[in-house]
Coordinates of C-alpha atoms in Angstrom, one line a residue:
Chain A
X228 CA 12.0 24.2 19.1
X229 CA 11.8 25.6 15.6
X230 CA 10.9 23.0 13.0
X231 CA 12.8 24.9 10.3
X232 CA 15.5 27.4 10.6
X233 CA 16.8 29.3 7.5
X234 CA 19.9 31.4 8.1
X235 CA 21.3 34.0 5.7
X236 CA 20.3 32.0 2.6
X237 CA 21.8 33.0 -0.8
X238 CA 21.4 31.8 -4.3
X239 CA 22.5 33.2 -7.6
X240 CA 21.5 32.4 -11.1
X241 CA 24.0 33.8 -13.6
X242 CA 24.7 36.9 -11.5
X243 CA 21.1 37.5 -10.5
X244 CA 20.6 37.1 -6.7
X245 CA 17.3 35.4 -6.6
X246 CA 17.5 34.9 -2.8
X247 CA 19.7 37.4 -1.0
X248 CA 20.4 36.9 2.7
X249 CA 17.1 35.5 3.8
X250 CA 16.6 34.3 7.4
X251 CA 13.4 33.1 9.0
X252 CA 12.1 30.2 11.0
X253 CA 9.0 28.2 11.3
X254 CA 7.7 26.7 14.4
X255 CA 5.9 23.4 14.9
X256 CA 2.2 23.6 13.9
X257 CA 2.6 26.9 12.3
X258 CA 1.3 28.2 8.9
X259 CA 3.6 30.8 7.4
X260 CA 2.5 32.6 4.3
X261 CA 5.1 33.9 1.9
X262 CA 3.9 37.0 0.0
X263 CA 5.7 39.3 -2.6
X264 CA 5.5 40.5 -6.1
X265 CA 6.4 38.4 -9.0
X266 CA 10.2 37.5 -9.0
X267 CA 10.6 38.2 -5.3
X268 CA 12.1 34.8 -4.8
X269 CA 9.1 33.0 -3.1
X270 CA 9.1 29.8 -5.2
X271 CA 13.0 29.8 -5.2
X272 CA 12.9 29.8 -1.4
X273 CA 10.7 26.8 -1.5
X274 CA 13.0 25.2 -4.0
X275 CA 16.0 25.7 -1.8
X276 CA 14.3 24.2 1.2
X277 CA 13.1 21.1 -0.6
X278 CA 16.5 20.5 -2.5
X279 CA 15.3 21.3 -6.0
X280 CA 17.9 24.1 -6.1
X281 CA 21.3 24.2 -4.3
X282 CA 22.0 27.3 -2.2
X283 CA 25.3 29.2 -2.9
X284 CA 25.4 30.4 0.7
X285 CA 23.7 30.1 4.1
X286 CA 22.1 27.2 5.9
X287 CA 18.8 25.4 6.4
X288 CA 18.1 23.4 9.5
X289 CA 15.2 20.9 9.9
X290 CA 14.7 20.0 13.5
X291 CA 18.2 21.2 14.3
X292 CA 19.8 19.0 11.4
X293 CA 21.6 20.8 8.7
X294 CA 19.9 19.8 5.4
X295 CA 21.1 22.5 3.0
X296 CA 23.2 20.2 0.9
X297 CA 21.4 16.9 1.2
X298 CA 19.9 15.3 -1.9
X299 CA 16.1 16.0 -2.3
X300 CA 15.0 12.4 -1.5
X301 CA 16.9 12.4 1.8
X302 CA 15.2 15.7 2.7
X303 CA 11.8 14.2 1.9
X304 CA 12.6 11.2 4.1
X305 CA 13.4 13.6 6.9
X306 CA 10.0 15.2 6.5
X307 CA 10.0 17.9 3.8
X308 CA 6.9 17.7 1.5
X309 CA 6.4 19.9 -1.5
X310 CA 3.5 20.9 -3.7
X311 CA 4.6 22.5 -6.9
X312 CA 3.0 25.4 -8.7
X313 CA 2.1 23.3 -11.7
X314 CA -0.1 20.5 -10.5
X315 CA 2.2 17.4 -10.8
X316 CA 0.3 14.3 -10.3
X317 CA 1.1 11.1 -12.2
X318 CA -1.4 11.2 -15.0
X319 CA -0.9 7.6 -16.2
X320 CA -1.4 6.3 -12.8
X321 CA -4.8 5.9 -11.0
X322 CA -5.9 8.0 -8.1
X323 CA -5.2 5.1 -5.8
X324 CA -1.8 4.5 -7.3
X325 CA -0.9 8.1 -6.9
X326 CA -1.7 8.0 -3.2
X327 CA 0.2 4.7 -2.9
X328 CA 3.3 6.5 -4.2
X329 CA 2.7 9.4 -1.9
X330 CA 2.3 7.2 1.1
X331 CA 6.1 6.7 1.4
X332 CA 7.0 6.0 5.0
X333 CA 9.1 3.2 3.8
X334 CA 10.8 4.4 0.5
X335 CA 13.4 1.7 0.4
X336 CA 13.8 -0.8 -2.4
X337 CA 13.5 -3.9 -0.2
X338 CA 10.2 -2.9 1.2
X339 CA 8.9 -2.0 -2.2
X340 CA 9.9 -5.4 -3.6
X341 CA 8.1 -7.3 -0.8
X342 CA 4.8 -5.5 -1.0
X343 CA 2.0 -5.3 -3.5
X344 CA 1.4 -1.9 -5.1
X345 CA -2.1 -1.4 -3.8
X346 CA -2.9 -2.5 -0.3
X347 CA -6.5 -1.6 0.8
X348 CA -6.0 0.8 3.6
X349 CA -8.5 2.7 5.6
X350 CA -6.2 5.6 5.8
X351 CA -6.3 6.0 1.9
X352 CA -10.1 5.8 2.1
X353 CA -10.3 8.5 4.8
X354 CA -7.9 10.9 2.8
X355 CA -9.9 10.4 -0.4
X356 CA -13.1 11.1 1.4
X357 CA -11.7 14.3 2.9
X358 CA -11.1 15.6 -0.6
X359 CA -14.2 14.1 -2.2
X360 CA -12.4 11.8 -4.6
X361 CA -13.7 8.5 -3.0
X362 CA -15.7 7.6 -6.1
X363 CA -12.7 8.1 -8.5
X364 CA -10.2 5.8 -6.9
X365 CA -9.6 3.7 -10.0
X366 CA -9.8 6.6 -12.4
X367 CA -6.6 7.7 -14.2
X368 CA -5.3 11.0 -12.7
X369 CA -5.0 12.3 -16.3
X370 CA -8.8 12.1 -16.6
X371 CA -9.5 14.3 -13.6
X372 CA -10.6 18.0 -13.9
X373 CA -8.2 20.8 -13.0
X374 CA -9.8 21.2 -9.6
X375 CA -9.8 17.5 -8.9
X376 CA -6.2 17.3 -9.8
X377 CA -5.4 20.0 -7.2
X378 CA -7.4 18.1 -4.7
X379 CA -5.5 14.9 -5.5
X380 CA -2.2 16.6 -5.0
X381 CA -3.3 18.0 -1.6
X382 CA -4.5 14.4 -0.8
X383 CA -1.0 13.1 -1.8
X384 CA 0.7 15.6 0.6
X385 CA -1.7 14.5 3.4
X386 CA -0.8 10.9 2.6
X387 CA 2.9 11.7 2.6
X388 CA 2.4 13.1 6.1
X389 CA 5.6 15.3 6.1
X390 CA 6.4 17.4 9.1
X391 CA 7.0 20.4 7.0
X392 CA 4.8 21.0 3.9
X393 CA 5.8 23.5 1.3
X394 CA 2.8 24.7 -0.8
X395 CA 3.2 26.7 -4.0
X396 CA -0.1 28.5 -4.9
X397 CA -2.3 25.7 -3.7
X398 CA -5.5 27.5 -4.6
X399 CA -4.6 28.7 -8.2
X400 CA -7.6 28.0 -10.5
X401 CA -9.9 27.0 -7.5
X402 CA -13.5 28.3 -7.1
X403 CA -14.3 30.3 -3.9
X404 CA -15.9 27.3 -2.3
X405 CA -12.9 25.2 -3.1
X406 CA -10.6 27.7 -1.7
X407 CA -12.6 27.7 1.5
X408 CA -12.4 24.0 1.7
X409 CA -8.7 24.2 1.1
X410 CA -8.3 26.7 4.0
X411 CA -10.2 24.4 6.3
X412 CA -8.0 21.4 5.4
X413 CA -4.9 23.5 5.9
X414 CA -6.0 24.6 9.4
X415 CA -6.7 21.0 10.4
X416 CA -3.3 20.0 8.9
X417 CA -1.6 22.6 11.1
X418 CA -2.4 20.6 14.2
X419 CA 0.6 18.3 13.6
X420 CA 2.3 19.7 10.5
X421 CA 4.1 23.0 9.9
X422 CA 3.3 24.7 6.5
X423 CA 4.9 27.3 4.3
X424 CA 2.4 28.6 1.8
X425 CA 3.1 30.8 -1.2
X426 CA -0.2 32.5 -2.2
X427 CA -1.6 35.5 -4.0
X428 CA -5.2 35.1 -2.8
X429 CA -5.3 37.5 0.2
X430 CA -8.6 36.3 1.6
X431 CA -7.1 32.8 1.7
X432 CA -4.0 34.1 3.3
X433 CA -6.1 36.0 5.8
X434 CA -8.0 32.9 6.8
X435 CA -5.0 30.6 7.3
X436 CA -1.8 32.5 8.0
X437 CA -0.5 32.5 11.5
X438 CA 2.4 34.7 10.3
X439 CA 3.3 36.4 7.0
X440 CA 6.7 37.1 5.5
X441 CA 6.8 39.6 2.6
X442 CA 9.7 39.2 0.2
X443 CA 11.1 41.6 -2.4
X444 CA 14.1 41.1 -4.5
X445 CA 15.1 38.0 -2.7
X446 CA 15.2 39.5 0.8
X447 CA 12.7 39.9 3.6
X448 CA 10.8 43.2 3.4
X449 CA 8.4 42.7 6.4
X450 CA 7.3 40.1 8.8
X451 CA 4.3 39.9 11.1
X452 CA 0.6 39.3 11.5
X453 CA -1.9 40.1 8.7
X454 CA -2.8 43.4 10.4
X455 CA 0.8 44.4 10.7
X456 CA 1.5 43.7 7.1
X457 CA -1.4 45.5 5.7
X458 CA -0.4 48.6 7.6
X459 CA 3.2 48.4 6.5
X460 CA 4.3 51.3 4.2
X461 CA 7.2 49.5 2.7
X462 CA 4.9 46.7 1.6
X463 CA 2.6 49.1 -0.2
X464 CA 5.5 50.7 -2.0
X465 CA 6.9 47.3 -3.2
X466 CA 3.6 46.3 -4.5
X467 CA 2.4 49.5 -6.0
X468 CA 5.6 51.1 -7.0
X469 CA 6.7 54.6 -6.2
Chain B
X240 CA -5.7 -7.2 -5.7
X241 CA -6.4 -4.9 -8.6
X242 CA -8.3 -5.9 -11.7
X243 CA -5.2 -5.3 -13.8
X244 CA -3.2 -7.8 -11.7
X245 CA -6.0 -10.5 -12.0
X246 CA -6.1 -9.9 -15.8
X247 CA -2.4 -10.3 -16.1
X248 CA -2.4 -13.5 -13.9
X249 CA -5.1 -15.0 -16.1
X250 CA -3.1 -14.0 -19.2
X251 CA 0.0 -15.7 -17.6
X252 CA -1.9 -19.0 -17.0
X253 CA -3.3 -19.0 -20.5
X254 CA 0.2 -18.3 -22.0
X255 CA 1.7 -21.2 -19.8
X256 CA -1.1 -23.6 -20.8
X257 CA -0.8 -22.8 -24.5
X258 CA 3.0 -23.2 -24.7
X259 CA 2.9 -26.3 -22.5
X260 CA 0.1 -28.1 -24.2
X261 CA -1.2 -26.2 -27.3
X262 CA 2.0 -25.6 -29.1
X263 CA 3.5 -29.1 -28.9
X264 CA 0.1 -30.6 -30.0
X265 CA -0.1 -28.1 -33.0
X266 CA 3.4 -29.1 -34.0
X267 CA 2.7 -32.8 -33.7
X268 CA 5.5 -33.2 -31.1
X269 CA 8.0 -32.7 -33.9
X270 CA 11.5 -32.2 -32.5
X271 CA 12.7 -29.8 -35.1
X272 CA 9.6 -27.6 -35.0
X273 CA 9.7 -27.6 -31.2
X274 CA 13.4 -26.6 -31.2
X275 CA 12.4 -23.6 -33.4
X276 CA 9.7 -22.6 -31.1
X277 CA 12.0 -23.0 -28.1
X278 CA 14.2 -20.5 -29.8
X279 CA 11.4 -17.9 -29.9
X280 CA 10.6 -18.6 -26.3
X281 CA 14.2 -17.9 -25.3
X282 CA 13.9 -14.6 -27.2
X283 CA 10.7 -14.0 -25.5
X284 CA 12.5 -13.7 -22.2
X285 CA 14.9 -11.1 -23.5
X286 CA 12.1 -9.0 -24.9
X287 CA 10.2 -9.2 -21.6
X288 CA 13.3 -8.2 -19.8
X289 CA 13.5 -5.0 -22.1
X290 CA 9.8 -4.3 -21.2
X291 CA 10.8 -4.0 -17.6
X292 CA 13.3 -1.4 -18.2
X293 CA 11.9 0.3 -21.3
X294 CA 8.1 -0.1 -20.9
X295 CA 7.8 0.1 -17.2
X296 CA 10.6 2.4 -16.3
X297 CA 11.1 4.3 -19.4
X298 CA 14.8 3.5 -19.9
X299 CA 15.5 2.5 -23.4
X300 CA 18.3 0.1 -23.1
X301 CA 19.8 -0.5 -26.6
X302 CA 22.5 -2.6 -25.1
X303 CA 20.2 -5.4 -24.1
X304 CA 21.9 -7.7 -26.5
X305 CA 25.3 -7.3 -24.7
X306 CA 23.9 -8.9 -21.5
X307 CA 22.1 -11.5 -23.6
X308 CA 25.4 -12.3 -25.2
X309 CA 27.2 -12.6 -21.9
X310 CA 24.7 -15.3 -20.8
X311 CA 25.1 -17.0 -24.1
X312 CA 28.8 -17.0 -24.1
X313 CA 28.9 -18.2 -20.4
X314 CA 26.9 -21.2 -21.3
X315 CA 28.9 -21.8 -24.5
X316 CA 32.3 -21.6 -22.7
X317 CA 31.1 -24.3 -20.3
X318 CA 29.9 -26.6 -23.1
X319 CA 33.0 -25.9 -25.1
X320 CA 35.2 -27.1 -22.2
X321 CA 33.0 -30.2 -21.8
X322 CA 33.4 -30.9 -25.6
X323 CA 37.2 -30.5 -25.8
X324 CA 39.7 -32.7 -24.1
X325 CA 42.3 -30.1 -22.8
X326 CA 42.5 -26.9 -24.7
X327 CA 39.5 -25.8 -26.8
X328 CA 40.4 -26.2 -30.6
X329 CA 40.2 -22.6 -31.6
X330 CA 42.8 -21.6 -28.9
X331 CA 45.4 -23.8 -30.3
X332 CA 44.7 -22.4 -33.8
X333 CA 45.4 -19.0 -32.3
X334 CA 48.6 -19.9 -30.5
X335 CA 47.1 -19.8 -27.0
X336 CA 49.0 -22.5 -25.2
X337 CA 47.3 -22.4 -21.9
X338 CA 43.7 -22.2 -20.8
X339 CA 43.1 -18.5 -19.8
X340 CA 42.4 -18.0 -16.2
X341 CA 38.9 -16.7 -16.7
X342 CA 37.9 -19.8 -18.6
X343 CA 38.9 -22.1 -15.7
X344 CA 35.8 -21.7 -13.4
X345 CA 33.5 -22.4 -16.4
X346 CA 34.4 -26.1 -15.9
X347 CA 31.8 -26.0 -13.2
X348 CA 28.2 -26.1 -14.3
X349 CA 26.9 -24.4 -11.0
X350 CA 29.4 -21.5 -11.6
X351 CA 28.3 -21.2 -15.2
X352 CA 24.6 -20.9 -14.4
X353 CA 25.4 -18.4 -11.7
X354 CA 27.7 -16.4 -13.9
X355 CA 25.3 -16.4 -16.7
X356 CA 22.8 -14.5 -14.5
X357 CA 25.3 -12.6 -12.2
X358 CA 27.9 -11.2 -14.7
X359 CA 25.2 -9.5 -16.8
X360 CA 23.5 -8.2 -13.6
X361 CA 26.8 -6.9 -12.3
X362 CA 27.6 -5.2 -15.6
X363 CA 24.2 -3.8 -16.0
X364 CA 24.3 -2.5 -12.5
X365 CA 27.7 -0.9 -13.0
X366 CA 26.6 1.0 -16.0
X367 CA 23.4 1.8 -14.2
X368 CA 25.1 3.3 -11.2
X369 CA 27.3 5.6 -13.3
X370 CA 24.4 6.8 -15.4
X371 CA 21.7 7.1 -12.9
X372 CA 23.7 8.6 -10.1
X373 CA 24.8 11.4 -12.6
X374 CA 21.1 11.6 -13.4
X375 CA 21.5 10.8 -17.1
X376 CA 18.1 10.1 -18.6
X377 CA 16.1 10.0 -21.8
X378 CA 17.8 9.5 -25.0
X379 CA 21.3 9.6 -23.4
X380 CA 20.6 6.2 -21.8
X381 CA 19.9 4.8 -25.3
X382 CA 23.2 6.3 -26.6
X383 CA 25.4 5.1 -23.7
X384 CA 23.9 1.6 -23.7
X385 CA 24.3 1.4 -27.5
X386 CA 27.9 2.6 -27.3
X387 CA 28.6 -0.1 -24.6
X388 CA 27.1 -2.7 -26.9
X389 CA 29.2 -1.7 -29.8
X390 CA 32.4 -1.6 -27.7
X391 CA 31.7 -5.0 -26.0
X392 CA 31.0 -6.6 -29.4
X393 CA 34.3 -5.3 -30.8
X394 CA 36.2 -6.6 -27.7
X395 CA 34.7 -10.1 -28.1
X396 CA 35.4 -10.2 -31.8
X397 CA 39.0 -8.8 -31.5
X398 CA 40.1 -11.3 -28.7
X399 CA 39.9 -14.2 -31.1
X400 CA 42.2 -16.4 -29.0
X401 CA 40.0 -16.0 -26.0
X402 CA 36.6 -15.8 -27.4
X403 CA 36.6 -17.5 -30.8
X404 CA 36.3 -14.0 -32.4
X405 CA 34.1 -13.7 -35.4
X406 CA 33.4 -17.5 -35.5
X407 CA 32.0 -17.5 -32.1
X408 CA 32.0 -20.7 -30.0
X409 CA 31.0 -23.9 -32.0
X410 CA 31.2 -27.6 -31.6
X411 CA 29.6 -27.5 -28.2
X412 CA 28.7 -30.5 -26.0
X413 CA 25.2 -31.1 -24.7
X414 CA 24.7 -29.8 -21.2
X415 CA 24.2 -32.6 -18.6
X416 CA 22.4 -32.1 -15.4
X417 CA 22.1 -35.0 -12.9
X418 CA 23.1 -37.4 -15.6
X419 CA 20.5 -36.2 -18.1
X420 CA 21.9 -34.8 -21.3
X421 CA 19.9 -31.9 -22.8
X422 CA 19.1 -32.9 -26.4
X423 CA 17.7 -29.7 -27.9
X424 CA 15.4 -31.6 -30.1
X425 CA 13.7 -33.5 -27.3
X426 CA 10.4 -32.8 -25.6
X427 CA 12.1 -32.6 -22.2
X428 CA 14.2 -29.8 -23.4
X429 CA 11.3 -27.9 -24.8
X430 CA 9.6 -28.2 -21.4
X431 CA 12.7 -26.8 -19.7
X432 CA 12.6 -23.8 -21.9
X433 CA 8.8 -23.4 -21.6
X434 CA 9.2 -23.7 -17.7
X435 CA 12.0 -21.0 -17.7
X436 CA 9.8 -18.5 -19.8
X437 CA 6.9 -19.1 -17.5
X438 CA 9.0 -18.5 -14.3
X439 CA 10.6 -15.5 -15.8
X440 CA 7.2 -14.0 -16.8
X441 CA 5.8 -14.8 -13.4
X442 CA 8.7 -12.8 -11.9
X443 CA 8.0 -10.0 -14.3
X444 CA 4.3 -9.8 -13.5
X445 CA 5.1 -9.9 -9.8
X446 CA 7.5 -7.1 -10.1
X447 CA 5.3 -4.8 -12.2
X448 CA 2.5 -5.2 -9.7
X449 CA 4.6 -4.8 -6.6
X450 CA 5.2 -1.5 -5.0
X451 CA 8.6 -1.6 -6.7
X452 CA 6.8 -1.7 -10.1
X453 CA 4.5 1.1 -9.1
X454 CA 7.5 3.3 -8.2
X455 CA 9.1 2.5 -11.5
X456 CA 6.0 3.6 -13.3
X457 CA 6.1 6.8 -11.2
X458 CA 9.8 7.3 -12.2
X459 CA 8.9 6.9 -15.8
X460 CA 6.3 9.5 -15.6
X461 CA 8.1 12.1 -13.4
X462 CA 11.3 11.1 -11.9
X463 CA 11.8 14.5 -10.2
X464 CA 8.5 14.3 -8.5
X465 CA 9.2 10.8 -7.3
X466 CA 12.4 12.0 -5.6
X467 CA 10.4 14.6 -3.6
X468 CA 8.4 11.7 -2.1
X469 CA 11.6 10.3 -0.7
X470 CA 12.4 7.5 -3.2
X471 CA 16.0 7.0 -4.2
X472 CA 15.3 7.1 -8.0
X473 CA 19.0 6.2 -8.9
X474 CA 18.8 2.9 -6.9
X475 CA 15.5 1.9 -8.3
X476 CA 16.6 2.5 -11.8
X477 CA 19.9 0.7 -11.1
X478 CA 18.2 -2.3 -9.7
X479 CA 15.7 -2.7 -12.7
X480 CA 18.7 -2.5 -15.0
X481 CA 20.3 -5.4 -13.0
X482 CA 17.2 -7.5 -13.0
X483 CA 16.6 -6.8 -16.7
X484 CA 20.3 -7.7 -17.5
X485 CA 20.0 -10.9 -15.5
X486 CA 16.9 -12.0 -17.4
X487 CA 18.6 -11.3 -20.6
X488 CA 21.6 -13.4 -19.5
X489 CA 19.2 -16.2 -18.6
X490 CA 17.7 -15.9 -22.1
X491 CA 21.2 -16.0 -23.6
X492 CA 22.1 -19.3 -21.8
X493 CA 18.9 -20.9 -23.1
X494 CA 19.6 -19.6 -26.6
X495 CA 23.0 -21.3 -26.6
X496 CA 21.4 -24.5 -25.5
X497 CA 18.7 -24.3 -28.2
X498 CA 21.2 -23.4 -31.2
X499 CA 24.2 -25.2 -29.8
X500 CA 26.6 -22.4 -30.7
X501 CA 27.3 -18.8 -29.5
X502 CA 28.0 -16.1 -32.0
X503 CA 29.1 -12.5 -31.7
X504 CA 26.1 -11.5 -33.7
X505 CA 24.1 -12.1 -30.6
X506 CA 25.7 -8.9 -29.4
X507 CA 25.2 -7.0 -32.6
X508 CA 23.4 -3.7 -33.0
X509 CA 20.8 -5.2 -35.3
X510 CA 19.9 -7.9 -32.8
X511 CA 19.6 -5.4 -30.1
X512 CA 17.3 -3.2 -32.2
X513 CA 15.3 -6.2 -33.1
X514 CA 14.6 -6.8 -29.4
X515 CA 13.2 -3.2 -29.2
X516 CA 10.9 -4.0 -32.2
X517 CA 9.6 -7.2 -30.6
X518 CA 8.9 -5.4 -27.4
X519 CA 7.1 -2.4 -29.2
X520 CA 5.0 -4.8 -31.4
X521 CA 3.8 -6.8 -28.4
X522 CA 3.3 -3.8 -26.1
X523 CA 6.0 -2.6 -23.8
X524 CA 3.8 -1.9 -20.8
X525 CA 3.2 -5.6 -20.1
X526 CA 5.8 -8.2 -19.8
X527 CA 3.5 -10.9 -21.2
X528 CA 2.7 -8.7 -24.2
X529 CA 6.4 -8.1 -24.8
X530 CA 7.1 -11.8 -24.7
X531 CA 4.1 -12.4 -27.0
X532 CA 5.5 -9.8 -29.4
X533 CA 8.9 -11.6 -29.6
X534 CA 7.2 -14.8 -30.4
X535 CA 4.9 -13.3 -33.1
X536 CA 7.6 -11.4 -34.9
X537 CA 10.0 -14.3 -34.9
X538 CA 7.4 -16.7 -36.2
X539 CA 6.7 -14.2 -38.9
X540 CA 10.4 -13.9 -39.6
X541 CA 10.6 -17.8 -39.7
X542 CA 7.9 -17.8 -42.4
X543 CA 8.7 -14.7 -44.4
X544 CA 12.5 -14.7 -44.4
X545 CA 12.3 -17.9 -46.5
X546 CA 10.2 -16.1 -49.2
X547 CA 11.8 -12.5 -48.8
X548 CA 15.4 -13.5 -48.1
X549 CA 16.8 -10.1 -49.0
X550 CA 13.9 -8.0 -48.0
X551 CA 13.0 -9.3 -44.6
X552 CA 14.7 -6.6 -42.6
X553 CA 13.0 -4.0 -44.8
X554 CA 9.7 -5.6 -43.9
X555 CA 10.6 -5.7 -40.2
X556 CA 11.5 -2.0 -40.4
X557 CA 8.2 -1.2 -42.0
X558 CA 6.3 -3.1 -39.4
X559 CA 8.1 -1.1 -36.7
X560 CA 7.4 2.3 -38.3
X561 CA 3.7 1.2 -38.7
X562 CA 3.5 0.1 -35.1
X563 CA 5.0 3.3 -33.8
X564 CA 2.7 5.5 -35.9
X565 CA -0.6 3.6 -35.6
X566 CA -0.4 1.5 -32.4
X567 CA 2.2 3.0 -30.2
X568 CA 1.1 0.7 -27.3
X569 CA 1.4 -2.4 -29.5
X570 CA -0.9 -5.3 -29.6
X571 CA -1.5 -5.0 -25.9
X572 CA -2.7 -1.4 -26.4
X573 CA -5.1 -2.6 -29.1
X574 CA -6.5 -5.2 -26.8
X575 CA -6.9 -2.7 -23.9
X576 CA -8.7 -0.2 -26.1
X577 CA -10.8 -2.9 -27.6
X578 CA -11.9 -4.2 -24.1
X579 CA -12.8 -0.7 -23.1
X580 CA -15.0 -0.1 -26.3
X581 CA -16.7 -3.4 -25.8
X582 CA -17.5 -2.5 -22.2
X583 CA -19.0 0.8 -23.2
X584 CA -21.0 -0.8 -26.0
X585 CA -22.3 -3.4 -23.5
X586 CA -23.4 -0.8 -21.0
X587 CA -25.1 1.3 -23.6
X588 CA -27.5 -1.5 -24.3
X589 CA -30.1 -1.8 -21.6
X590 CA -30.6 -5.1 -19.9
X591 CA -27.2 -6.3 -21.2
X592 CA -25.3 -6.8 -18.0
X593 CA -21.6 -6.5 -18.2
X594 CA -19.6 -7.3 -15.1
X595 CA -17.6 -4.2 -14.3
X596 CA -13.9 -5.0 -14.2
X597 CA -13.0 -1.6 -13.0
X598 CA -14.3 1.8 -12.9
X599 CA -13.8 3.2 -16.4
X600 CA -13.8 7.0 -17.0
X601 CA -17.1 6.7 -18.7
X602 CA -18.8 4.9 -15.8
X603 CA -17.9 7.5 -13.2
X604 CA -18.9 10.4 -15.6
X605 CA -22.3 8.8 -15.9
X606 CA -22.6 8.6 -12.1
X607 CA -21.9 12.2 -11.6

């Protein structure tokens, strides 16, 4: 069964159709990459799926359940995780506390009232070792470097353990080695998570994408494997102009 | 258990020991002095309650005095009924011939104690639900709570026959519990207030170090991001408003017992803003620091307002401006920064062993 099914999705901002009749689906354990020129509606599509923006038309189904008009925290509870373009970690909280927030299997107030903020967990340790932040557990996230902040955010998404993870430019500002590490982590994540990745770095896309969708002016321009996309004439025109 | 938590627990124990043994000894077990200090302790609770909503969650509640006043009036209504045979005196002066219905249950002490906590909590929660469901945040929270405060104070003043109006509720009886009358100038009464402060602070410390407190701090930093992790931000904010209001109500009840009257000035704008100042001076991130701030500023006021009768509010205002400009994290912030500096100095000296409390930024940088 499809993890995510997007059907005829529309959204308008003051007369501009940012997303215009978009339909696609994501299978379990698949990495789908969204490509397209600036303003094509890639980030807006992620916003619509995670609930940051409300669609003006169309529907979004997660595991067969309609989520298009749910509040964002309900979607998150159902298994939609989101990484934003601008790294958004909690700068005044420590690395450990950031992960504790992200580990939100029980987000209710009662369970929050009856537990301490930091419980030593092997899971947290493993995740931090994976992104090489084990030595910085008690550090304030605001003191981390840009690269480390990116890693922390990826660690938070792993800790959140969502069924569907939406990534907006995860490798922005990373070195080549870091990008390779990220690709590795993504491939291991795809064993039991579905991912939608918006990315400009084509070598990264090549190494992780199971399938690619190219968007232009809010609609789908092409869909297929990396080879199919690179051979597509429409895509070349959209990127390079006439 | 994190080092911050251990640190706060130690601070709480020191605070409790000082107010239980140190303060009475310094004041020579003098009833009048202890009554004055008990007043500061009651105010420490309301300051600490504001730290929960303002410092921890980032919701500047300028209506804290309204919930404080509700607790204060609840207690005063009970004591007024105990003091009067039949109708309270001010009602007959205002041509109210029958005890109003909402006064009747305050004949019961148990009801009064519950009402003093639950009515503020309910009102706080009600305002909270409307604001936070609609995702009102930032300065608008301050404006709405301030507007509520002003409206509520006007209501209390205008309903003179029901509330005593501008005069408040005076001529109160002493509270009696299990046959023991609470003489506000006795040692026993001082210990009651001191115990209440300690319990309230323990609740506050637990809350800030529970997962609940962590989520609140996350909400303060980035409420939207927190929603995307599945937390119902509106509910968290509403609950912290309820808890803060209940604590303020508790403080209000104690305040009435200490001063033996209730006045509508307790619900005034200047009182509400004073709470904000105490909280800021002590340090709004920590409940203990906020309580400490309330005690320090009020002791200062006690000494200085005798000398500068007219100018005291001006001095208080200047203190607030200076705190905001030069120590935005209050006395607590100074302590934290001082501790960090001491630790780095200690580490720089070879052979001078300093027990690492936590991994400071500097320490990890050196490791790398």
